[in-house]
Coordinates of C-alpha atoms and ligand atoms in Angstrom, one line a residue:
X314 CA -21.9 -5.9 -11.8
X315 CA -21.1 -7.1 -15.3
X316 CA -18.5 -6.6 -17.9
X317 CA -17.8 -7.8 -21.4
X318 CA -14.9 -10.1 -22.0
X319 CA -13.0 -9.6 -25.3
X320 CA -10.4 -11.5 -27.1
X321 CA -10.2 -14.3 -24.5
X322 CA -7.6 -16.7 -26.0
X323 CA -8.2 -20.4 -26.3
X324 CA -4.7 -20.8 -24.9
X325 CA -5.6 -19.8 -21.4
X326 CA -6.1 -22.9 -19.4
X327 CA -4.5 -21.5 -16.2
X328 CA -7.2 -21.6 -13.4
X329 CA -5.1 -19.4 -11.1
X330 CA -4.7 -16.8 -13.8
X331 CA -8.4 -16.9 -14.8
X332 CA -9.4 -16.6 -11.1
X333 CA -7.1 -13.6 -10.5
X334 CA -8.4 -11.8 -13.6
X335 CA -12.0 -12.4 -12.5
X336 CA -11.3 -11.3 -9.0
X337 CA -9.6 -8.1 -10.2
X338 CA -12.4 -7.3 -12.6
X339 CA -15.0 -7.8 -9.8
X340 CA -13.0 -5.4 -7.6
X341 CA -12.1 -2.7 -10.2
X342 CA -15.4 -2.9 -12.1
X343 CA -14.3 -2.1 -15.7
X344 CA -16.8 -2.1 -18.5
X345 CA -14.7 -4.5 -20.6
X346 CA -12.0 -7.0 -19.9
X347 CA -9.7 -7.3 -22.9
X348 CA -7.1 -10.0 -23.3
X349 CA -4.0 -8.6 -25.1
X350 CA -2.5 -10.8 -27.9
X351 CA 0.6 -8.6 -28.5
X352 CA 0.0 -8.3 -32.2
X353 CA 0.8 -5.2 -34.3
X354 CA -2.8 -4.9 -35.2
X355 CA -3.7 -4.6 -31.5
X356 CA -1.0 -1.9 -31.0
X357 CA -2.2 0.0 -34.0
X358 CA -5.9 -0.2 -32.9
X359 CA -5.1 1.0 -29.4
X360 CA -2.9 3.8 -30.6
X361 CA -5.6 4.9 -33.1
X362 CA -8.0 5.0 -30.2
X363 CA -5.7 7.2 -28.2
X364 CA -5.1 9.5 -31.2
X365 CA -8.9 9.8 -31.7
X366 CA -9.4 10.6 -28.0
X367 CA -6.7 13.3 -28.1
X368 CA -4.3 11.4 -25.7
X369 CA -1.7 10.8 -28.4
X370 CA -0.4 13.0 -31.3
X371 CA 1.0 11.2 -34.3
X372 CA 4.3 12.6 -35.5
X373 CA 4.3 13.5 -39.1
X374 CA 8.1 13.4 -39.2
X375 CA 8.6 10.0 -37.6
X376 CA 6.9 6.9 -39.0
X377 CA 4.5 5.2 -36.6
X378 CA 5.6 7.4 -33.7
X379 CA 3.4 9.2 -31.2
X380 CA 3.7 11.9 -28.5
X381 CA 2.0 11.8 -25.2
X382 CA 1.8 14.5 -22.5
X383 CA 1.4 13.4 -19.0
X384 CA -0.5 15.1 -16.2
X385 CA 1.9 17.7 -14.7
X386 CA 1.7 15.8 -11.3
X387 CA 2.7 12.5 -12.9
X388 CA 6.1 12.8 -14.4
X389 CA 8.5 10.4 -12.7
X390 CA 8.9 7.4 -10.4
X391 CA 7.5 8.2 -7.0
X392 CA 10.0 6.7 -4.6
X393 CA 8.2 8.1 -1.5
X394 CA 5.1 6.2 -2.6
X395 CA 6.9 3.0 -3.4
X396 CA 6.6 0.2 -0.8
X397 CA 8.2 -3.1 0.0
X398 CA 5.6 -4.9 2.0
X399 CA 6.9 -7.8 4.0
X400 CA 5.6 -9.5 7.2
X401 CA 8.6 -8.2 9.1
X402 CA 9.7 -4.6 8.6
X403 CA 13.4 -5.6 8.9
X404 CA 13.1 -7.7 5.8
X405 CA 12.4 -4.5 3.8
X406 CA 15.2 -2.7 5.6
X407 CA 16.0 0.9 6.1
X408 CA 16.2 1.8 2.4
X409 CA 12.6 0.9 1.6
X410 CA 9.3 2.3 2.6
X411 CA 7.3 -0.3 4.5
X412 CA 3.7 -0.9 5.4
X413 CA 2.5 -4.3 6.7
X414 CA 0.8 -6.4 3.9
X415 CA -2.6 -6.6 5.5
X416 CA -2.8 -2.9 6.1
X417 CA -1.5 -1.9 2.7
X418 CA -3.8 -4.4 1.0
X419 CA -6.8 -3.0 2.9
X420 CA -6.0 0.5 1.9
X421 CA -5.3 -0.3 -1.7
X422 CA -8.3 -2.6 -2.0
X423 CA -10.6 0.4 -1.2
X424 CA -8.8 2.4 -3.8
X425 CA -9.1 -0.3 -6.5
X426 CA -12.8 -0.8 -5.7
X427 CA -14.6 0.6 -8.8
X428 CA -11.4 2.3 -10.0
X429 CA -11.8 1.1 -13.6
X430 CA -15.4 2.1 -14.0
X431 CA -16.1 3.4 -17.5
X432 CA -12.8 1.9 -18.7
X433 CA -11.4 -1.2 -20.3
X434 CA -9.3 -3.5 -18.2
X435 CA -6.4 -4.9 -20.3
X436 CA -4.8 -8.3 -19.4
X437 CA -1.2 -8.3 -20.7
X438 CA 0.7 -11.6 -20.6
X439 CA 4.4 -10.9 -20.9
X440 CA 7.8 -12.5 -20.7
X441 CA 10.8 -10.9 -19.1
X442 CA 13.7 -12.4 -21.0
X443 CA 13.5 -14.2 -24.4
X444 CA 10.7 -16.7 -24.4
X445 CA 12.2 -20.1 -23.8
X446 CA 15.3 -18.9 -22.0
X447 CA 16.0 -20.8 -18.8
X448 CA 16.4 -17.3 -17.2
X449 CA 13.1 -15.8 -18.5
X450 CA 10.1 -15.2 -16.2
X451 CA 6.5 -14.6 -16.9
X452 CA 4.3 -11.8 -15.7
X453 CA 0.7 -10.8 -16.3
X454 CA -0.1 -7.1 -15.9
X455 CA -3.7 -6.0 -15.6
X456 CA -4.1 -2.3 -16.4
X457 CA -6.7 0.2 -17.3
X458 CA -4.3 2.3 -19.4
X459 CA -4.0 1.7 -23.2
X460 CA -0.8 3.8 -23.0
X461 CA 0.7 1.2 -20.7
X462 CA -0.4 -1.6 -23.0
X463 CA 1.4 0.0 -26.0
X464 CA 4.5 0.7 -23.9
X465 CA 4.5 -2.9 -22.6
X466 CA 4.3 -4.1 -26.2
X467 CA 7.7 -2.4 -26.8
X468 CA 9.4 -3.0 -23.4
X469 CA 8.5 -6.6 -23.0
X470 CA 7.5 -9.7 -25.0
X471 CA 3.7 -9.7 -25.0
X472 CA 1.7 -12.4 -26.6
X473 CA -0.3 -15.6 -26.7
X474 CA 3.0 -17.6 -26.8
X475 CA 3.5 -16.5 -23.2
X476 CA 0.2 -18.0 -22.2
X477 CA 1.0 -21.2 -24.1
X478 CA 4.3 -21.5 -22.3
X479 CA 2.5 -20.8 -19.0
X480 CA 0.2 -23.8 -19.6
X481 CA -2.2 -24.9 -16.9
X482 CA -0.1 -24.3 -13.9
X483 CA 3.0 -22.4 -14.7
X484 CA 4.3 -19.7 -12.4
X485 CA 3.6 -16.0 -13.2
X486 CA 3.9 -12.7 -11.4
X487 CA 0.5 -11.0 -11.1
X488 CA 0.9 -7.2 -11.5
X489 CA -2.3 -5.1 -11.0
X490 CA -2.2 -1.6 -12.2
X491 CA -4.9 1.1 -12.2
X492 CA -4.5 4.8 -13.0
X493 CA -7.0 5.4 -10.3
X494 CA -9.4 7.6 -12.3
X495 CA -12.8 5.9 -12.7
X496 CA -15.3 7.5 -15.1
X497 CA -18.9 8.2 -14.1
X498 CA -21.4 7.5 -16.9
X499 CA -21.0 10.1 -19.6
X500 CA -18.0 11.6 -18.0
X501 CA -15.4 12.9 -20.5
X502 CA -12.0 11.3 -20.0
X503 CA -8.8 13.5 -19.7
X504 CA -5.7 12.9 -21.9
X505 CA -3.7 11.5 -19.0
X506 CA -5.8 10.1 -16.2
X507 CA -4.1 9.5 -12.8
X508 CA -4.8 9.9 -9.1
X509 CA -3.4 12.6 -6.8
X510 CA 0.0 12.0 -5.2
X511 CA -1.3 10.9 -1.8
X512 CA -3.3 8.2 -3.4
X513 CA -0.4 6.8 -5.5
X514 CA 1.0 3.4 -4.3
X515 CA 3.6 1.3 -6.0
X516 CA 3.6 -1.8 -3.8
X517 CA 5.5 -5.0 -3.8
X518 CA 4.3 -8.0 -1.8
X519 CA 7.6 -9.7 -2.2
X520 CA 6.8 -12.8 -0.1
X521 CA 4.0 -13.7 -2.6
X522 CA 5.5 -12.3 -5.8
X523 CA 2.7 -9.8 -6.2
X524 CA 2.7 -6.2 -7.5
X525 CA 0.0 -3.7 -6.9
X526 CA 0.3 -0.2 -8.5
X527 CA -2.2 2.5 -8.2
X528 CA -2.6 6.1 -9.2
X529 CA 0.2 6.7 -11.7
X530 CA 0.5 6.1 -15.4
X531 CA 4.1 7.1 -15.8
X532 CA 7.1 4.9 -16.6
X533 CA 8.4 2.6 -13.8
X534 CA 5.3 3.3 -11.7
X535 CA 3.1 1.7 -14.4
X536 CA 5.1 -0.4 -16.8
X537 CA 5.3 -3.1 -14.1
X538 CA 7.7 -5.4 -16.0
X539 CA 10.6 -3.0 -15.5
X540 CA 11.5 -1.7 -12.1
X541 CA 8.7 -3.5 -10.1
X542 CA 9.2 -6.9 -11.5
X543 CA 12.7 -7.1 -13.2
X544 CA 14.4 -5.3 -10.3
X545 CA 12.4 -5.2 -7.0
X546 CA 10.7 -8.6 -7.2
X547 CA 13.4 -10.2 -9.2
X548 CA 16.1 -9.2 -6.7
X549 CA 14.2 -11.1 -4.1
X550 CA 13.7 -14.1 -6.3
X551 CA 17.4 -13.9 -7.3
X552 CA 18.5 -14.1 -3.7
X553 CA 16.1 -16.9 -3.0
X554 CA 17.2 -18.9 -6.1
X555 CA 21.0 -18.0 -6.2
X556 CA 21.2 -15.6 -9.1
X557 CA 21.4 -11.8 -9.5
X558 CA 18.9 -9.1 -10.8
X559 CA 20.8 -5.9 -11.2
X560 CA 20.3 -2.3 -12.4
X561 CA 22.9 -2.7 -15.1
X562 CA 23.5 -2.2 -18.8
X563 CA 25.1 -5.0 -20.7
X564 CA 27.7 -4.2 -23.4
X565 CA 30.0 -6.2 -25.6
X566 CA 33.4 -4.8 -26.5
X567 CA 35.6 -6.4 -29.2
X568 CA 39.3 -5.5 -29.4
X569 CA 41.2 -5.2 -32.7
X570 CA 42.3 -8.8 -32.4
X571 CA 38.7 -9.9 -32.2
X572 CA 38.6 -10.8 -28.5
X573 CA 35.3 -10.2 -26.8
X574 CA 34.7 -8.7 -23.4
X575 CA 31.3 -8.3 -21.7
X576 CA 30.7 -5.5 -19.3
X577 CA 27.7 -5.0 -16.9
X578 CA 27.6 -1.5 -15.5
X579 CA 25.4 0.0 -12.8
X580 CA 24.7 3.7 -12.7
X581 CA 22.0 5.7 -11.0
X582 CA 19.3 7.2 -13.2
X583 CA 20.4 9.7 -15.8
X584 CA 24.2 9.3 -15.4
X585 CA 24.8 8.5 -19.0
X586 CA 24.0 4.8 -18.7
X587 CA 22.0 4.6 -21.9
X588 CA 24.8 6.5 -23.6
X589 CA 27.4 4.0 -22.4
X590 CA 25.2 1.1 -23.4
X591 CA 25.3 2.4 -27.0
X592 CA 28.9 3.7 -27.0
X593 CA 30.8 4.3 -30.2
X594 CA 34.4 3.7 -29.2
X595 CA 36.7 6.4 -30.5
X596 CA 39.8 4.2 -30.2
X597 CA 40.7 2.6 -33.6
X598 CA 39.7 -1.0 -34.0
X599 CA 37.5 -1.4 -31.0
X600 CA 33.8 -2.3 -31.6
X601 CA 30.9 -2.1 -29.2
X602 CA 27.6 -3.8 -29.3
X603 CA 24.6 -3.2 -27.1
X604 CA 22.9 -6.0 -25.3
X605 CA 20.9 -4.1 -22.7
X606 CA 20.6 -0.5 -21.4
X607 CA 19.0 -0.9 -17.9
X608 CA 18.7 -4.3 -16.3
X609 CA 20.7 -7.5 -16.2
X610 CA 19.6 -10.9 -14.9
X611 CA 22.7 -13.0 -14.3
X612 CA 23.2 -16.7 -13.4
X613 CA 26.3 -18.9 -13.0
X614 CA 26.6 -21.1 -16.1
X615 CA 27.8 -24.6 -16.4
X616 CA 31.4 -23.4 -16.8
X617 CA 31.2 -21.5 -13.5
X618 CA 31.2 -18.0 -15.1
X619 CA 28.4 -15.5 -14.7
X620 CA 26.0 -15.2 -17.7
X621 CA 23.7 -12.2 -18.3
X622 CA 20.5 -11.6 -20.2
X623 CA 18.6 -8.4 -20.8
X624 CA 15.1 -9.2 -19.5
X625 CA 13.6 -6.2 -21.5
X626 CA 12.8 -5.8 -25.2
X627 CA 12.9 -2.1 -25.4
X628 CA 14.5 1.1 -24.2
X629 CA 12.7 3.6 -21.9
X630 CA 15.3 6.3 -22.2
X631 CA 15.5 9.9 -20.9
X632 CA 15.2 12.1 -24.0
X633 CA 16.7 15.5 -22.8
X634 CA 20.4 15.5 -23.4
X635 CA 20.2 12.7 -26.0
X636 CA 21.8 14.0 -29.3
X637 CA 23.9 12.8 -32.2
X638 CA 26.9 13.8 -30.1
X639 CA 25.9 12.1 -26.8
X640 CA 24.2 9.0 -28.2
X641 CA 23.9 8.7 -32.0
X642 CA 22.7 5.1 -31.7
X643 CA 19.8 6.1 -29.5
X644 CA 18.9 8.9 -32.0
X645 CA 18.8 6.3 -34.8
X646 CA 16.8 3.9 -32.6
X647 CA 14.0 6.4 -32.1
X648 CA 13.5 7.4 -35.7
X649 CA 10.3 5.3 -36.0
X650 CA 7.9 3.1 -34.1
X651 CA 8.6 5.1 -30.9
X652 CA 6.4 6.5 -28.2
X653 CA 7.6 9.9 -26.8
X654 CA 6.3 11.2 -23.5
X655 CA 6.6 14.9 -22.4
X656 CA 8.7 16.2 -25.3
X657 CA 8.1 19.4 -27.2
X658 CA 5.9 19.0 -30.4
X659 CA 7.3 21.1 -33.2
X660 CA 5.2 22.9 -35.8
X661 CA 6.5 20.5 -38.4
X662 CA 5.2 17.5 -36.5
X663 CA 8.4 16.3 -34.9
X664 CA 9.6 16.0 -31.3
X665 CA 12.3 18.2 -29.7
X666 CA 14.0 18.4 -26.4
X667 CA 16.7 20.4 -24.6
X668 CA 20.1 19.0 -25.5
X669 CA 18.9 17.4 -28.7
X670 CA 21.8 19.0 -30.6
X671 CA 19.5 20.5 -33.3
X672 CA 18.4 24.1 -33.6
X673 CA 15.8 25.1 -31.1
X674 CA 12.4 25.5 -32.8
X675 CA 11.1 29.0 -33.0
X676 CA 7.8 27.7 -31.8
X677 CA 6.4 24.5 -30.4
X678 CA 4.0 23.0 -27.9
X679 CA 5.6 22.2 -24.6
X680 CA 5.1 19.1 -22.4
X681 CA 2.3 20.8 -20.6
X682 CA 0.5 21.5 -23.9
X683 CA 1.1 25.2 -24.0
X684 CA 2.7 27.4 -26.8
X685 CA 6.4 27.4 -26.3
X686 CA 9.2 29.6 -27.7
X687 CA 12.8 29.9 -26.8
X688 CA 12.0 32.9 -24.7
X689 CA 9.9 30.9 -22.3
X690 CA 12.0 30.4 -19.1
X691 CA 10.9 26.8 -18.4
X692 CA 12.2 23.9 -20.5
X693 CA 9.9 22.9 -23.3
X694 CA 10.5 19.2 -22.6
X695 CA 10.2 17.8 -19.1
X696 CA 13.7 16.9 -17.8
X697 CA 12.4 13.3 -17.4
X698 CA 10.8 13.2 -20.8
X699 CA 11.2 9.7 -22.3
X700 CA 11.3 7.7 -25.5
X701 CA 10.0 4.1 -25.6
X702 CA 11.6 2.3 -28.5
X703 CA 12.2 -1.4 -29.6
X704 CA 15.7 -2.5 -28.7
X705 CA 15.8 -4.3 -32.1
X706 CA 15.9 -0.9 -33.8
X707 CA 19.3 0.0 -32.2
X708 CA 21.8 -0.1 -35.0
X709 CA 24.4 -1.7 -32.8
X710 CA 22.2 -4.1 -30.9
X711 CA 24.2 -7.3 -30.9
X712 CA 22.9 -10.0 -33.3
X713 CA 22.7 -12.4 -30.4
X714 CA 21.2 -10.1 -27.8
X715 CA 18.3 -12.5 -27.4
X716 CA 20.5 -15.6 -26.9
X717 CA 18.7 -17.5 -24.2
X718 CA 22.0 -18.5 -22.6
X719 CA 23.1 -14.9 -22.1
X720 CA 26.7 -13.6 -22.3
X721 CA 29.6 -14.2 -19.9
X722 CA 30.4 -11.1 -17.9
X723 CA 34.1 -10.2 -17.5
X724 CA 33.8 -6.7 -15.9
X725 CA 31.4 -5.0 -13.5
X726 CA 31.4 -1.2 -13.5
X727 CA 29.9 1.0 -10.8
X728 CA 29.7 4.7 -11.0
X729 CA 27.9 7.9 -10.2
X730 CA 28.0 11.6 -11.0
X731 CA 30.5 13.4 -8.7
X732 CA 32.0 16.8 -9.4
X733 CA 34.8 16.0 -7.1
X734 CA 36.5 13.4 -4.9
X735 CA 36.0 10.3 -7.1
X736 CA 38.7 9.6 -9.8
X737 CA 38.0 8.8 -13.4
X738 CA 38.5 5.1 -12.8
X739 CA 39.5 2.8 -9.9
X740 CA 39.9 -0.9 -9.9
X741 CA 38.9 -2.9 -6.8
X742 CA 41.6 -4.8 -5.0
X743 CA 39.4 -7.9 -4.9
X744 CA 35.8 -9.0 -4.9
X745 CA 35.0 -7.9 -1.3
X746 CA 36.5 -4.5 -2.0
X747 CA 34.5 -4.3 -5.2
X748 CA 31.3 -5.1 -3.2
X749 CA 32.3 -2.3 -0.8
X750 CA 32.7 0.1 -3.7
X751 CA 29.3 -0.9 -5.0
X752 CA 27.7 -0.6 -1.6
X753 CA 29.0 2.9 -1.0
X754 CA 28.4 4.3 -4.5
X755 CA 27.1 7.8 -4.5
X756 CA 25.8 10.3 -7.1
X757 CA 24.4 13.7 -7.3
X758 CA 20.6 13.5 -7.8
X759 CA 18.9 14.2 -11.2
X760 CA 15.4 14.6 -12.6
X761 CA 14.5 10.9 -13.0
X762 CA 13.4 10.7 -9.5
X763 CA 11.3 13.1 -7.6
X764 CA 13.3 15.1 -5.1
X765 CA 15.9 17.9 -4.9
X766 CA 18.3 17.9 -7.8
X767 CA 22.0 18.2 -7.1
X768 CA 22.2 16.6 -3.6
X769 CA 24.6 13.7 -3.0
X770 CA 22.8 10.5 -2.4
X771 CA 24.4 7.1 -1.7
X772 CA 23.0 4.7 -4.1
X773 CA 24.4 1.3 -3.5
X774 CA 24.8 -0.7 -6.7
X775 CA 22.4 2.0 -8.2
X776 CA 19.8 -0.2 -6.5
X777 CA 18.7 2.2 -3.7
X778 CA 15.2 2.6 -5.2
X779 CA 15.1 -0.9 -6.7
X780 CA 16.3 -3.4 -4.1
X781 CA 13.3 -5.4 -3.0
X782 CA 14.7 -6.5 0.4
X783 CA 17.0 -5.4 3.2
X784 CA 20.0 -3.8 1.5
X785 CA 22.4 -5.4 4.0
X786 CA 21.2 -8.8 3.0
X787 CA 21.6 -7.8 -0.6
X788 CA 25.3 -6.9 0.2
X789 CA 25.6 -10.4 1.7
X790 CA 24.1 -11.9 -1.4
X791 CA 26.8 -10.2 -3.5
X792 CA 29.5 -11.6 -1.1
X793 CA 28.0 -15.1 -1.4
X794 CA 27.9 -14.9 -5.2
X795 CA 31.6 -13.9 -5.2
X796 CA 32.4 -16.9 -3.0
X797 CA 30.6 -19.1 -5.5
X798 CA 32.3 -17.5 -8.5
X799 CA 35.8 -17.7 -7.0
X800 CA 38.5 -17.0 -9.6
X801 CA 35.8 -16.8 -12.4
X802 CA 34.3 -13.7 -10.8
X803 CA 34.2 -10.5 -13.0
X804 CA 36.7 -7.8 -12.1
X805 CA 35.1 -4.8 -10.5
X806 CA 35.7 -1.1 -11.3
X807 CA 34.3 2.3 -10.3
X808 CA 34.1 5.2 -12.7
X809 CA 33.3 8.8 -12.6
X810 CA 33.0 10.6 -15.9
X811 CA 31.8 13.8 -14.2
X812 CA 34.8 15.2 -12.3
X813 CA 35.1 19.0 -12.7
X814 CA 37.8 21.6 -12.4
X815 CA 37.5 24.0 -9.5
X816 CA 35.9 26.5 -11.8
X817 CA 33.2 24.0 -12.8
X818 CA 34.4 22.6 -16.2
X819 CA 34.2 18.9 -17.1
X820 CA 37.7 17.4 -17.0
X821 CA 36.9 14.4 -19.1
X822 CA 35.2 14.6 -22.6
X823 CA 33.0 11.5 -22.0
X824 CA 30.8 9.8 -24.5
X825 CA 32.8 7.8 -27.0
X826 CA 36.0 8.7 -25.3
X827 CA 34.9 6.6 -22.3
X828 CA 36.0 3.6 -24.5
X829 CA 39.6 4.5 -23.5
X830 CA 38.7 3.7 -19.9
X831 CA 36.9 0.5 -20.9
X832 CA 40.0 -0.5 -22.9
X833 CA 42.1 -0.1 -19.8
X834 CA 39.7 -2.4 -17.9
X835 CA 39.9 -5.0 -20.7
X836 CA 43.7 -4.9 -20.5
X837 CA 43.5 -5.3 -16.8
X838 CA 41.4 -8.4 -17.3
X839 CA 44.1 -9.7 -19.6
X840 CA 46.8 -8.7 -17.2
X841 CA 48.5 -6.5 -19.8
X842 CA 48.0 -3.0 -18.4
X843 CA 49.9 -1.6 -15.4
X844 CA 48.2 -0.1 -12.4
X845 CA 49.3 1.5 -9.1
X846 CA 47.9 0.6 -5.8
X847 CA 46.5 3.7 -3.9
X848 CA 44.5 3.9 -0.7
X849 CA 41.2 3.6 -2.6
X850 CA 42.2 0.9 -5.1
X851 CA 44.2 0.4 -8.3
X852 CA 44.5 3.4 -10.6
X853 CA 45.9 3.5 -14.1
X854 CA 49.7 3.9 -14.1
X855 CA 51.1 6.9 -15.9
X856 CA 50.8 6.2 -19.6
X857 CA 48.6 3.1 -19.4
X858 CA 45.4 4.9 -20.4
X859 CA 45.3 5.1 -24.2
X860 CA 44.9 8.9 -24.7
X861 CA 46.3 8.9 -28.3
X862 CA 44.6 11.6 -30.4
X863 CA 42.9 13.1 -27.4
X864 CA 43.7 16.6 -26.5
X865 CA 43.9 16.2 -22.8
X866 CA 46.4 18.3 -20.8
X867 CA 48.7 16.5 -18.4
X868 CA 47.2 18.7 -15.6
X869 CA 43.7 17.5 -16.5
X870 CA 44.8 13.8 -16.5
X871 CA 46.5 14.4 -13.2
X872 CA 43.4 15.9 -11.7
X873 CA 41.2 13.1 -13.1
X874 CA 43.3 10.5 -11.4
X875 CA 44.1 12.4 -8.2
X876 CA 43.3 10.7 -4.9
X877 CA 42.7 13.6 -2.5
X878 CA 43.4 11.8 0.7
X879 CA 41.9 14.5 2.9
X880 CA 38.7 14.5 1.0
X881 CA 38.7 10.7 1.0
X882 CA 39.1 10.6 4.8
X883 CA 35.8 12.5 5.0
X884 CA 34.4 10.3 2.3
X885 CA 35.3 7.2 4.2
X886 CA 33.7 8.4 7.4
X887 CA 30.5 9.2 5.4
X888 CA 30.6 5.8 3.9
X889 CA 30.9 4.1 7.3
X890 CA 28.1 6.3 8.6
X891 CA 25.9 5.3 5.7
X892 CA 26.6 1.6 6.2
X893 CA 26.0 2.0 9.9
X894 CA 22.3 2.5 9.3
X895 CA 22.0 -1.3 8.5
X896 CA 23.0 -2.1 12.1
X897 CA 24.1 -5.7 12.8
X898 CA 22.6 -7.0 9.6
X899 CA 25.6 -5.3 7.9
X900 CA 28.0 -8.1 6.7
X901 CA 31.1 -8.2 8.8
X902 CA 33.2 -8.4 5.6
X903 CA 32.0 -5.0 4.5
X904 CA 32.7 -3.5 7.9
X905 CA 36.2 -4.9 7.5
X906 CA 36.5 -3.2 4.1
X907 CA 35.4 0.2 5.6
X908 CA 38.0 -0.2 8.4
X909 CA 40.7 -1.2 5.9
X910 CA 40.0 1.9 3.8
X911 CA 40.3 4.1 6.8
X912 CA 43.6 2.4 7.8
X913 CA 45.0 2.8 4.3
X914 CA 44.1 6.5 4.3
X915 CA 46.0 6.9 7.6
Ligands
OXD1797 C1 15.1 4.4 -15.3 C2 15.6 4.8 -14.0 O1 14.1 4.9 -15.8 O2 16.5 4.2 -13.5 O3 15.7 3.5 -15.9 O4 15.0 5.7 -13.5
MN1798 MN1 17.2 2.5 -14.7

């Protein structure tokens, strides 16, 4: 068994890292082990190789941008193949798939054996968080996918500086990834190698900070800095170390007087989170800046407030539905230096997707590589088609988005997609009530995860697929953080932009108009806006939402803010039933919240 080693940097002095790379190479048996340096030249060389092999198509209309098409079986995160592997099953909890570490490692070791034959094994040192930030953490991903390397270049901070900072004995998260498609000598590669679904495993050995991913090349299954590290593993580290790793965008709002407010908001996949992260407020004088679109790491600062950083360096956004109407800032972000996956290729050499807000091309090549015209019944772009783009290209990225100290959070927002029941906005009575709101959040399912579209699923804190430990313990961690934050704790709100009329029309215009709701939240923080207490929380008082210039009928407003107590009685029962699955690990204080809600509803 032998392999070439390329680009081994002088900066690696870490015996543990060298040993792990060697051990992985001996197991996976690549032809070459290549150490990534994170340079543009490296990115360009790998991309050129993928263009030459036919895996990538350069886009004539977008500088330095490329289109990839995945295998039709490998299009989204595979939650039913995602595991939290802890010694005790209860530590993973009922919301996670669990297999004992020994057994899972045995199974996966056999899959990894020889899995990189005929391929290059890339070693990617990366930082989650700005290098040098006290909140940043280091990872090293090993992968046999050059597509993953290029995406990691955009999504994280890759480079030799990471190895230098690691030194001889720094801590890092080892993350081993293989697409699971070894090549026999002379065998021609396919454009998107991957393994069949029953061989895919996205595994987290949380007690030893270790990630093993096998069989998928797509998104969160393969770009291991994102969901695997920055959420699942980081949530475990955060609990251990007394901070928070959340599935939240980070947004700065500035009011006409120049006062700043920082908002961290959690929504399940494809609920308009990226749009909200890049909102253009429609209310005069209010400005928004983006700090992050998906993940927030938060720690209590010296002044007792909660400070957030975005651990990522890029956006991995859902393309379909992104348009100059829904998200102009994202559209400008992806004009160049962007990787597109599973979009339509137009005859002019651009990408297109459903809901892009430009005329449908008369002809193109769809995400499966077939000729496509508007007459074809199936969508041309996969509903979970993605763009990978540098955050620095977002026109409203805040100038200090990489501030190592982070930004102080004033407001937490939870939400989901609900056609009925949930009002436009509700403010929690207090921290515990807010935690209860987060814990019982629910949304109708979409295409970002595999499963039936349109079912209601409870998705606590939008962390259902991303919490690396028992969700009941996670709820307790939130309660503990609230106790530590005391009166410096952010205010908590719940929103639903998606309420519909009985004949199925959106009641709220959404997008930039959501700034009206955010403004109300800021005024609640200042104590300047009125609210009325209802059974489910505080709702805006008549006239306190700024609706000037918006053509919203009084009936629509009434319906948007209506608390249907009968529907809520059923909802409260369903919430209690959901929380009941956590048994006696469920914090007493949340059980009290559930009982209090029922009592208020009468
Ligand atoms: C994402 C997701 O891709 O949450 O961010 O699915
Ligand atoms: Mn996400």
